[in-house]
Structures are given as C-alpha cells and as structure tokens.
Amino acid sequence: MEMKLLWTRQVPQVWEELKATGRYSVKEEYIREKHDSISDFYLDLYRWYTKEARKHLVIGEELEYPIWLSIEEESMLQPVEDTVILELEVPADQVLLCNQTAWGFRVNYWYIPLDSEDERRHNEELKRYGIANEADLVMTDKGNFYPALKRRITASWERIFTMAPEQTNDYLATMWEIRKEWVK
C-alpha cells in the first residue's frame, strides 16, 4: 500500500483525543469554537468541499469536515503557541490533494481560470456586463440576472481537485480522519 508523509498543525486537544480514542475527526463545534462569528461561512465552505471531495475519494458518511495538511515539511504551517505539529504516514487512498491557489479562488466565490488567457476572457466578460465584484454573482441575487455566468463560475470550482498547481508546494492535502497509528 502506497503511503504519504504529511504534516498538520493542530491544537494539543487533537493529540489528546488521538491518544485517548485512537482517532480524530473535525466536528462542527470545533469549527464554531475556532471561527466564532464567521463559523457559518466556514461550515458551508467545508460542507461543499466534502460533498465535492466525495466524487474523488471514499469518505465515511459520518465524516463531514476536512483536515488540512502539508505535503512538504518545508511548506507546513509552523508551530505557534498552543499548537502541535503532527507528522503522519497515511495510506494514499485516504488523502485528496487540492490546488491551494484554486482553493483561494473558491473561498472568495471567484471563477477558477484554466490559464491566463481564460482569466483574461473571463475578466473581459465581467467588465462587459459591468460586474465589479464577481462574488456577487454567487452570493447575491445578481446571479439570477446572469445564470450562465454564475454556472460557469460554480462549475469551475471543481478545478481545485483536477488542476495541477504551477508548483508542488501549492498542493494542499486533505483527509477526514487521523488515526493514532498514522502518527510518526
């Protein structure tokens, strides 16, 4: 079985839960605690991510929210106060890679272009329609007036899973549970 070496920064309670139960998965209350007044934004985003990820990876129905990991030690989130770094050796079939730059576009409700020419054409179309903030096409009623454009934007989001980034360190890894035996 192919294994992947990954790193994740977590709060110490994750390590304690792993030691006590042998596994860890993200729960809604953890997201609410971390993100406070903007929790609903992240919950919706992560639910979308998990729904789409299920097209690429078998994820248990009880697992709702992704765990974010680095694929290179040099690019991992560095330790800060009250955190632990977990180095994991995980079966490859438990991991889904995504394009970090494309994910940033998705987080902002933007179109994910195939290349610079595609981006140029998209921006010209927005300008032609007088759309200054393309996120409005997804987040407000403005999308009702431009349904084809809204569909093109939301359909492009699949590219976070399928479009290779320009640099390897622009990959993010996600998984939906950590097992104690994977911790190195």
Tab-separated table of C-alpha atoms in Angstrom:
chain	number	residue	atom	x	y	z
A	1	MET	CA	0.000	0.000	0.000
A	2	GLU	CA	1.339	3.407	-1.003
A	3	MET	CA	1.832	5.759	1.948
A	4	LYS	CA	2.099	9.553	2.023
A	5	LEU	CA	4.099	11.589	4.515
A	6	LEU	CA	2.114	14.660	5.644
A	7	TRP	CA	2.183	17.362	8.337
A	8	THR	CA	-0.629	19.156	10.109
A	9	ARG	CA	-0.714	21.819	12.798
A	10	GLN	CA	-3.372	21.212	15.405
A	11	VAL	CA	-4.326	22.249	18.915
A	12	PRO	CA	-2.997	19.954	21.676
A	13	GLN	CA	-6.511	18.589	22.255
A	14	VAL	CA	-6.302	16.773	18.903
A	15	TRP	CA	-3.261	14.838	20.081
A	16	GLU	CA	-5.002	14.126	23.406
A	17	GLU	CA	-8.087	12.834	21.555
A	18	LEU	CA	-5.893	10.628	19.359
A	19	LYS	CA	-4.173	9.150	22.409
A	20	ALA	CA	-7.484	8.586	24.207
A	21	THR	CA	-9.649	7.263	21.355
A	22	GLY	CA	-7.248	6.272	18.578
A	23	ARG	CA	-8.843	8.589	16.020
A	24	TYR	CA	-9.712	12.206	15.386
A	25	SER	CA	-12.166	13.895	13.032
A	26	VAL	CA	-13.270	17.515	12.862
A	27	LYS	CA	-16.603	18.255	14.469
A	28	GLU	CA	-18.855	21.257	13.929
A	29	GLU	CA	-18.275	22.553	17.447
A	30	TYR	CA	-14.506	22.684	16.790
A	31	ILE	CA	-15.077	24.913	13.755
A	32	ARG	CA	-17.507	27.110	15.689
A	33	GLU	CA	-15.004	27.491	18.523
A	34	LYS	CA	-12.159	28.393	16.172
A	35	HIS	CA	-14.029	30.746	13.829
A	36	ASP	CA	-16.590	32.302	16.168
A	37	SER	CA	-18.768	34.849	14.343
A	38	ILE	CA	-17.760	33.667	10.847
A	39	SER	CA	-18.290	29.973	11.568
A	40	ASP	CA	-21.260	29.617	9.227
A	41	PHE	CA	-19.094	30.791	6.320
A	42	TYR	CA	-16.522	28.055	7.025
A	43	LEU	CA	-19.102	25.377	7.748
A	44	ASP	CA	-20.804	25.991	4.395
A	45	LEU	CA	-17.458	26.055	2.612
A	46	TYR	CA	-16.248	22.827	4.231
A	47	ARG	CA	-19.562	21.050	3.590
A	48	TRP	CA	-19.277	21.997	-0.074
A	49	TYR	CA	-15.653	20.808	-0.114
A	50	THR	CA	-16.558	17.453	1.430
A	51	LYS	CA	-19.506	16.952	-0.931
A	52	GLU	CA	-17.272	17.577	-3.940
A	53	ALA	CA	-14.384	15.558	-2.488
A	54	ARG	CA	-16.666	12.511	-2.294
A	55	LYS	CA	-16.551	12.460	-6.108
A	56	HIS	CA	-12.812	11.754	-5.861
A	57	LEU	CA	-12.342	9.825	-2.606
A	58	VAL	CA	-14.299	7.419	-0.441
A	59	ILE	CA	-15.182	9.360	2.720
A	60	GLY	CA	-17.255	7.869	5.518
A	61	GLU	CA	-20.736	9.377	5.767
A	62	GLU	CA	-20.106	10.352	9.399
A	63	LEU	CA	-17.078	12.437	8.373
A	64	GLU	CA	-18.194	15.938	7.430
A	65	TYR	CA	-15.234	18.307	7.577
A	66	PRO	CA	-11.726	18.167	6.100
A	67	ILE	CA	-8.442	18.179	7.954
A	68	TRP	CA	-5.816	20.271	6.169
A	69	LEU	CA	-2.248	19.027	5.759
A	70	SER	CA	1.006	19.955	4.050
A	71	ILE	CA	2.711	17.607	1.628
A	72	GLU	CA	6.182	19.069	2.221
A	73	GLU	CA	7.786	19.707	5.581
A	74	GLU	CA	9.261	22.993	4.308
A	75	SER	CA	5.825	24.396	3.481
A	76	MET	CA	3.920	23.220	6.540
A	77	LEU	CA	2.299	25.660	8.938
A	78	GLN	CA	4.888	26.415	11.574
A	79	PRO	CA	4.245	25.778	15.257
A	80	VAL	CA	2.814	28.631	17.253
A	81	GLU	CA	1.865	28.823	20.906
A	82	ASP	CA	-0.653	26.183	21.981
A	83	THR	CA	-0.257	24.035	18.859
A	84	VAL	CA	1.348	20.719	17.993
A	85	ILE	CA	2.718	19.522	14.675
A	86	LEU	CA	1.715	16.004	13.755
A	87	GLU	CA	3.831	14.157	11.222
A	88	LEU	CA	1.707	11.452	9.655
A	89	GLU	CA	2.313	8.487	7.411
A	90	VAL	CA	-1.066	7.888	5.806
A	91	PRO	CA	-2.391	5.439	3.210
A	92	ALA	CA	-2.569	7.357	-0.080
A	93	ASP	CA	-6.204	6.324	-0.573
A	94	GLN	CA	-7.150	8.415	2.491
A	95	VAL	CA	-5.744	11.648	1.049
A	96	LEU	CA	-7.055	14.105	-1.505
A	97	LEU	CA	-4.791	16.780	-2.948
A	98	CYS	CA	-6.123	20.163	-3.959
A	99	ASN	CA	-4.687	23.200	-5.679
A	100	GLN	CA	-4.153	25.817	-2.955
A	101	THR	CA	-4.363	28.806	-5.310
A	102	ALA	CA	-7.575	27.487	-6.848
A	103	TRP	CA	-8.945	26.881	-3.343
A	104	GLY	CA	-8.335	30.556	-2.571
A	105	PHE	CA	-10.416	31.493	-5.624
A	106	ARG	CA	-13.197	29.164	-4.423
A	107	VAL	CA	-13.127	30.605	-0.911
A	108	ASN	CA	-13.735	34.033	-2.447
A	109	TYR	CA	-16.517	32.787	-4.796
A	110	TRP	CA	-14.407	33.564	-7.875
A	111	TYR	CA	-14.029	31.817	-11.200
A	112	ILE	CA	-11.036	29.455	-11.347
A	113	PRO	CA	-9.408	30.091	-14.739
A	114	LEU	CA	-7.682	27.377	-16.740
A	115	ASP	CA	-4.833	29.724	-17.654
A	116	SER	CA	-4.035	33.413	-18.093
A	117	GLU	CA	-5.918	33.625	-21.401
A	118	ASP	CA	-9.035	32.106	-19.839
A	119	GLU	CA	-8.733	34.555	-16.950
A	120	ARG	CA	-8.403	37.476	-19.372
A	121	ARG	CA	-11.556	36.405	-21.284
A	122	HIS	CA	-13.489	35.953	-18.040
A	123	ASN	CA	-12.477	39.374	-16.718
A	124	GLU	CA	-13.403	40.999	-20.040
A	125	GLU	CA	-16.846	39.402	-19.847
A	126	LEU	CA	-17.335	40.686	-16.298
A	127	LYS	CA	-16.316	44.155	-17.464
A	128	ARG	CA	-18.695	44.000	-20.442
A	129	TYR	CA	-21.587	43.233	-18.074
A	130	GLY	CA	-20.472	45.913	-15.607
A	131	ILE	CA	-19.811	43.399	-12.821
A	132	ALA	CA	-17.229	44.820	-10.427
A	133	ASN	CA	-17.409	42.020	-7.845
A	134	GLU	CA	-17.849	38.569	-9.350
A	135	ALA	CA	-18.590	37.054	-5.929
A	136	ASP	CA	-21.916	38.901	-6.098
A	137	LEU	CA	-22.960	36.502	-8.866
A	138	VAL	CA	-22.884	33.640	-6.348
A	139	MET	CA	-23.634	35.397	-3.067
A	140	THR	CA	-26.441	37.769	-4.084
A	141	ASP	CA	-29.477	37.940	-6.355
A	142	LYS	CA	-27.243	39.314	-9.119
A	143	GLY	CA	-26.630	35.712	-10.206
A	144	ASN	CA	-30.313	35.468	-11.174
A	145	PHE	CA	-29.657	38.017	-13.924
A	146	TYR	CA	-26.587	36.185	-15.244
A	147	PRO	CA	-27.346	32.464	-14.654
A	148	ALA	CA	-24.944	31.162	-17.317
A	149	LEU	CA	-22.101	33.213	-15.867
A	150	LYS	CA	-22.949	32.060	-12.343
A	151	ARG	CA	-22.979	28.403	-13.526
A	152	ARG	CA	-19.610	28.856	-15.245
A	153	ILE	CA	-18.127	30.209	-12.005
A	154	THR	CA	-19.513	27.451	-9.788
A	155	ALA	CA	-18.607	24.736	-12.312
A	156	SER	CA	-15.008	25.991	-12.367
A	157	TRP	CA	-14.618	25.221	-8.674
A	158	GLU	CA	-14.181	21.521	-9.449
A	159	ARG	CA	-10.733	22.505	-10.744
A	160	ILE	CA	-9.387	22.700	-7.198
A	161	PHE	CA	-9.247	18.891	-7.373
A	162	THR	CA	-8.254	18.434	-11.010
A	163	MET	CA	-5.962	21.311	-11.975
A	164	ALA	CA	-2.304	20.800	-11.112
A	165	PRO	CA	-0.706	23.840	-9.491
A	166	GLU	CA	2.294	25.532	-11.048
A	167	GLN	CA	4.498	24.471	-8.113
A	168	THR	CA	4.384	21.322	-5.990
A	169	ASN	CA	4.284	23.330	-2.757
A	170	ASP	CA	0.970	24.810	-3.919
A	171	TYR	CA	-0.730	21.476	-3.246
A	172	LEU	CA	-2.703	21.052	-0.051
A	173	ALA	CA	-3.656	17.657	1.263
A	174	THR	CA	-6.958	16.916	2.915
A	175	MET	CA	-8.270	13.934	4.776
A	176	TRP	CA	-11.238	13.408	7.010
A	177	GLU	CA	-9.819	11.490	9.941
A	178	ILE	CA	-6.492	10.860	11.604
A	179	ARG	CA	-5.727	7.535	13.212
A	180	LYS	CA	-3.214	7.238	16.015
A	181	GLU	CA	-1.238	4.549	14.194
A	182	TRP	CA	-0.507	7.058	11.399
A	183	VAL	CA	1.235	9.488	13.759
A	184	LYS	CA	5.013	9.257	13.476
